[in-house]
Amino acid sequence: MQHYFIDKDHNESDFFEFNDEVLGLNLCFRSCDSIFSKNQIDDGTRALLNAISKNMTLNGHGLDLGCGLGVIAIALIKRFGVTFDMVDINATAVKLSKENLIKNNVQHSAKAYFSDGFENVTDNFDFIATNPPIKTGKKLLFSLMEGAFNHLKENGTLTLVIRKDHGMESLKKHLISIFGNCEIITRDKGYYILNSIKN
Ligand SMILES: C[S@@+](CC[C@H](N)C(=O)[O-])C[C@H]1O[C@@H](n2cnc3c(N)ncnc32)[C@H](O)[C@@H]1O
């Protein structure tokens, strides 16, 4: 089975654009068939952004882990004036994220680059926000959580979205084992927003 995160060759005709709104922002995305949530902002991503916007104040430099089209970083840069690193294992996602930063006039606030998990990530961050790759399996998911802990500064936050029926309870337990804490910030139509603080 070919997962959405496996990259493939594209023709120019495979690419298209869509507009969508989140946090009261009108955003424009260049997209293509092989990318996660290719036609609209994903409901889970939307729930994550709404929860962060309502419940947190972000400052400093963050990481959008598994950035896809760049929705999370772009929306949070516009909402909080923060800066971002954005990484994805899919080279097309990285290319589109770079283009989408320009399309939404925030290219000076973020850099997007290829990385399998944290392998090319050298910075430590004030916050990490992610709609993580659940379909890759628990082993990778859990290792990404450990990577997140190791790449957060003191008092840095990891905030993520997961559906209850996609293993929310076991991920929450795993986060508590790494961070010593994990709070459910909101529940939104089956999507749970989890937040852990490195302290
Ligand atoms: C659920 S999607 C979220 C995409 C985007 N952040 C959004 O909210 O629309 C997960 C993303 O993680 C990426 N991904 C999967 N495995 C990865 C890995 N090992 N390292 C980095 N990114 C990965 C996928 O390519 C995909 O873009």
Short mmCIF file of C-alpha atoms and ligand atoms in Angstrom, two decimals:
data_model
loop_
_atom_site.label_atom_id
_atom_site.label_comp_id
_atom_site.label_asym_id
_atom_site.label_seq_id
_atom_site.Cartn_x
_atom_site.Cartn_y
_atom_site.Cartn_z
CA MET A 1 0.00 0.00 0.00
CA GLN A 2 1.35 3.43 -0.92
CA HIS A 3 1.04 5.89 1.96
CA TYR A 4 0.53 9.62 1.37
CA PHE A 5 4.01 10.40 2.67
CA ILE A 6 5.84 8.44 -0.02
CA ASP A 7 7.08 10.87 -2.63
CA LYS A 8 6.68 10.38 -6.38
CA ASP A 9 7.55 12.19 -9.60
CA HIS A 10 5.15 14.90 -10.70
CA ASN A 11 4.25 16.79 -13.87
CA GLU A 12 3.40 20.48 -13.71
CA SER A 13 -0.24 19.52 -14.44
CA ASP A 14 -0.42 17.61 -11.12
CA PHE A 15 -0.30 20.88 -9.17
CA PHE A 16 -3.27 23.10 -8.34
CA GLU A 17 -4.37 25.73 -5.81
CA PHE A 18 -7.08 26.08 -3.20
CA ASN A 19 -8.13 28.76 -0.72
CA ASP A 20 -9.34 28.00 2.77
CA GLU A 21 -10.01 29.89 5.98
CA VAL A 22 -8.80 29.19 9.51
CA LEU A 23 -8.44 31.45 12.59
CA GLY A 24 -10.19 34.14 10.56
CA LEU A 25 -7.35 34.07 8.01
CA ASN A 26 -7.86 33.58 4.29
CA LEU A 27 -5.00 31.38 3.16
CA CYS A 28 -3.98 30.15 -0.28
CA PHE A 29 -2.21 26.83 -0.85
CA ARG A 30 -0.53 25.28 -3.85
CA SER A 31 -1.16 21.57 -3.62
CA CYS A 32 -0.96 18.29 -5.47
CA ASP A 33 -2.61 14.86 -5.42
CA SER A 34 0.00 13.03 -3.34
CA ILE A 35 -0.15 15.40 -0.35
CA PHE A 36 -2.14 14.94 2.87
CA SER A 37 -5.45 16.86 2.88
CA LYS A 38 -4.78 18.11 -0.64
CA ASN A 39 -8.04 20.06 -1.25
CA GLN A 40 -8.77 21.71 2.08
CA ILE A 41 -7.43 22.22 5.59
CA ASP A 42 -7.78 18.94 7.49
CA ASP A 43 -10.39 18.89 10.29
CA GLY A 44 -7.77 17.70 12.81
CA THR A 45 -5.34 20.44 11.79
CA ARG A 46 -8.16 22.98 12.12
CA ALA A 47 -9.01 21.67 15.61
CA LEU A 48 -5.32 21.94 16.59
CA LEU A 49 -5.03 25.53 15.32
CA ASN A 50 -8.26 26.59 17.03
CA ALA A 51 -7.14 25.05 20.32
CA ILE A 52 -3.71 26.70 20.21
CA SER A 53 -5.19 30.05 19.25
CA LYS A 54 -7.76 29.99 22.07
CA ASN A 55 -5.69 28.44 24.87
CA MET A 56 -2.04 29.32 24.35
CA THR A 57 0.24 32.26 23.66
CA LEU A 58 3.12 31.30 21.39
CA ASN A 59 6.40 33.20 21.44
CA GLY A 60 9.74 32.60 19.78
CA HIS A 61 10.72 29.84 17.38
CA GLY A 62 8.69 26.69 16.67
CA LEU A 63 8.77 23.48 14.66
CA ASP A 64 5.99 22.29 12.33
CA LEU A 65 6.76 18.55 12.37
CA GLY A 66 5.39 16.83 9.23
CA CYS A 67 4.44 20.15 7.66
CA GLY A 68 2.62 18.87 4.54
CA LEU A 69 1.46 22.01 2.69
CA GLY A 70 2.59 24.20 5.59
CA VAL A 71 -0.85 25.00 7.03
CA ILE A 72 0.16 24.89 10.72
CA ALA A 73 3.25 27.09 10.43
CA ILE A 74 1.64 29.60 8.08
CA ALA A 75 -1.48 30.05 10.25
CA LEU A 76 0.52 30.34 13.50
CA ILE A 77 3.04 32.80 12.04
CA LYS A 78 0.12 35.02 11.05
CA ARG A 79 -1.69 34.55 14.37
CA PHE A 80 1.25 35.03 16.78
CA GLY A 81 4.12 36.60 14.79
CA VAL A 82 6.38 33.65 15.62
CA THR A 83 9.02 31.97 13.43
CA PHE A 84 9.20 28.35 12.32
CA ASP A 85 11.28 25.49 11.03
CA MET A 86 9.08 23.19 8.92
CA VAL A 87 10.08 19.62 8.10
CA ASP A 88 8.61 16.76 6.13
CA ILE A 89 9.83 13.43 4.78
CA ASN A 90 7.99 14.12 1.52
CA ALA A 91 10.12 16.26 -0.82
CA THR A 92 7.03 17.50 -2.67
CA ALA A 93 5.52 18.67 0.63
CA VAL A 94 8.72 20.60 1.38
CA LYS A 95 8.70 22.20 -2.09
CA LEU A 96 5.02 23.16 -1.73
CA SER A 97 5.55 24.49 1.81
CA LYS A 98 8.27 26.80 0.48
CA GLU A 99 5.92 28.03 -2.25
CA ASN A 100 3.05 28.43 0.21
CA LEU A 101 5.18 30.54 2.56
CA ILE A 102 5.71 32.93 -0.36
CA LYS A 103 2.04 32.80 -1.46
CA ASN A 104 0.97 33.83 2.03
CA ASN A 105 3.71 36.46 2.44
CA VAL A 106 5.45 34.83 5.41
CA GLN A 107 8.58 33.56 3.65
CA HIS A 108 10.84 35.58 5.97
CA SER A 109 9.43 33.88 9.06
CA ALA A 110 10.11 30.22 8.30
CA LYS A 111 12.37 27.74 6.58
CA ALA A 112 11.10 24.44 5.19
CA TYR A 113 13.42 21.48 4.68
CA PHE A 114 13.47 17.74 4.16
CA SER A 115 13.88 15.60 7.25
CA ASP A 116 12.96 12.07 8.24
CA GLY A 117 11.80 12.81 11.76
CA PHE A 118 14.49 14.90 13.45
CA GLU A 119 17.45 13.64 11.42
CA ASN A 120 18.18 17.05 9.79
CA VAL A 121 16.87 19.17 12.67
CA THR A 122 19.62 20.91 14.63
CA ASP A 123 17.74 23.65 16.52
CA ASN A 124 15.93 23.49 19.83
CA PHE A 125 12.48 25.07 19.90
CA ASP A 126 10.15 27.06 22.13
CA PHE A 127 7.23 25.01 20.83
CA ILE A 128 6.43 22.15 18.47
CA ALA A 129 3.00 21.88 16.82
CA THR A 130 2.03 18.84 14.80
CA ASN A 131 -0.71 16.80 13.22
CA PRO A 132 1.53 13.74 13.42
CA PRO A 133 1.77 10.90 10.89
CA ILE A 134 -0.39 8.29 12.61
CA LYS A 135 -0.48 5.88 9.67
CA THR A 136 3.26 5.29 9.92
CA GLY A 137 2.64 3.23 13.05
CA LYS A 138 3.21 3.48 16.77
CA LYS A 139 6.96 2.85 16.68
CA LEU A 140 7.72 5.88 14.50
CA LEU A 141 5.07 8.00 16.21
CA PHE A 142 6.55 7.29 19.64
CA SER A 143 10.09 7.96 18.39
CA LEU A 144 8.94 11.34 17.02
CA MET A 145 7.64 12.17 20.53
CA GLU A 146 11.06 11.40 22.00
CA GLY A 147 12.69 13.54 19.30
CA ALA A 148 10.29 16.35 20.17
CA PHE A 149 11.27 16.19 23.85
CA ASN A 150 14.97 16.28 22.94
CA HIS A 151 14.47 19.30 20.64
CA LEU A 152 12.46 21.47 23.02
CA LYS A 153 13.97 24.16 25.19
CA GLU A 154 13.21 24.27 28.92
CA ASN A 155 9.47 25.07 29.32
CA GLY A 156 8.94 24.34 25.62
CA THR A 157 5.61 22.83 24.59
CA LEU A 158 4.60 19.97 22.31
CA THR A 159 1.04 20.37 21.09
CA LEU A 160 -0.56 17.82 18.79
CA VAL A 161 -3.86 16.51 17.51
CA ILE A 162 -4.95 12.89 17.50
CA ARG A 163 -8.32 11.19 17.16
CA LYS A 164 -9.50 9.18 20.15
CA ASP A 165 -9.89 6.10 17.94
CA HIS A 166 -6.38 6.49 16.48
CA GLY A 167 -4.64 5.69 19.76
CA MET A 168 -5.11 8.86 21.80
CA GLU A 169 -4.93 7.07 25.18
CA SER A 170 -1.73 5.19 24.42
CA LEU A 171 -0.08 8.29 22.96
CA LYS A 172 -1.10 10.29 26.04
CA LYS A 173 0.43 7.61 28.29
CA HIS A 174 3.61 7.66 26.21
CA LEU A 175 3.84 11.46 26.45
CA ILE A 176 3.43 11.27 30.24
CA SER A 177 6.27 8.72 30.35
CA ILE A 178 8.56 11.11 28.42
CA PHE A 179 7.51 14.57 29.67
CA GLY A 180 5.99 13.67 33.04
CA ASN A 181 2.82 15.49 31.98
CA CYS A 182 0.21 15.62 29.23
CA GLU A 183 -2.96 17.67 29.30
CA ILE A 184 -5.97 17.38 27.02
CA ILE A 185 -6.53 21.03 26.07
CA THR A 186 -9.67 20.47 24.02
CA ARG A 187 -11.84 17.79 22.50
CA ASP A 188 -13.37 18.72 19.17
CA LYS A 189 -15.58 16.19 17.30
CA GLY A 190 -13.39 13.20 18.15
CA TYR A 191 -10.14 15.16 17.78
CA TYR A 192 -8.15 15.49 20.98
CA ILE A 193 -5.54 18.22 21.39
CA LEU A 194 -2.74 17.07 23.70
CA ASN A 195 -0.16 19.39 25.24
CA SER A 196 3.03 18.41 27.07
CA ILE A 197 5.52 20.81 28.67
CA LYS A 198 9.24 20.12 29.06
CA ASN A 199 10.03 21.18 32.61
C1 LIG B 1 -1.18 14.09 9.11
S1 LIG B 1 -0.07 14.82 7.94
C2 LIG B 1 -0.09 16.53 8.46
C3 LIG B 1 0.32 17.49 7.38
C4 LIG B 1 0.19 18.98 7.74
N1 LIG B 1 0.94 19.31 8.92
C5 LIG B 1 -1.26 19.34 7.95
O1 LIG B 1 -1.64 19.57 9.09
O2 LIG B 1 -2.00 19.40 6.95
C6 LIG B 1 1.50 14.20 8.50
C7 LIG B 1 2.70 14.67 7.68
O3 LIG B 1 3.86 14.03 8.24
C8 LIG B 1 4.76 13.69 7.19
N2 LIG B 1 5.61 12.59 7.67
C9 LIG B 1 5.38 11.25 7.71
N3 LIG B 1 6.42 10.60 8.22
C10 LIG B 1 7.36 11.54 8.51
C11 LIG B 1 8.67 11.48 9.04
N4 LIG B 1 9.25 10.32 9.39
N5 LIG B 1 9.37 12.63 9.19
C12 LIG B 1 8.82 13.82 8.83
N6 LIG B 1 7.57 13.94 8.31
C13 LIG B 1 6.85 12.81 8.16
C14 LIG B 1 3.83 13.32 6.03
O4 LIG B 1 4.52 13.41 4.79
C15 LIG B 1 2.69 14.33 6.20
O5 LIG B 1 2.92 15.49 5.44
#
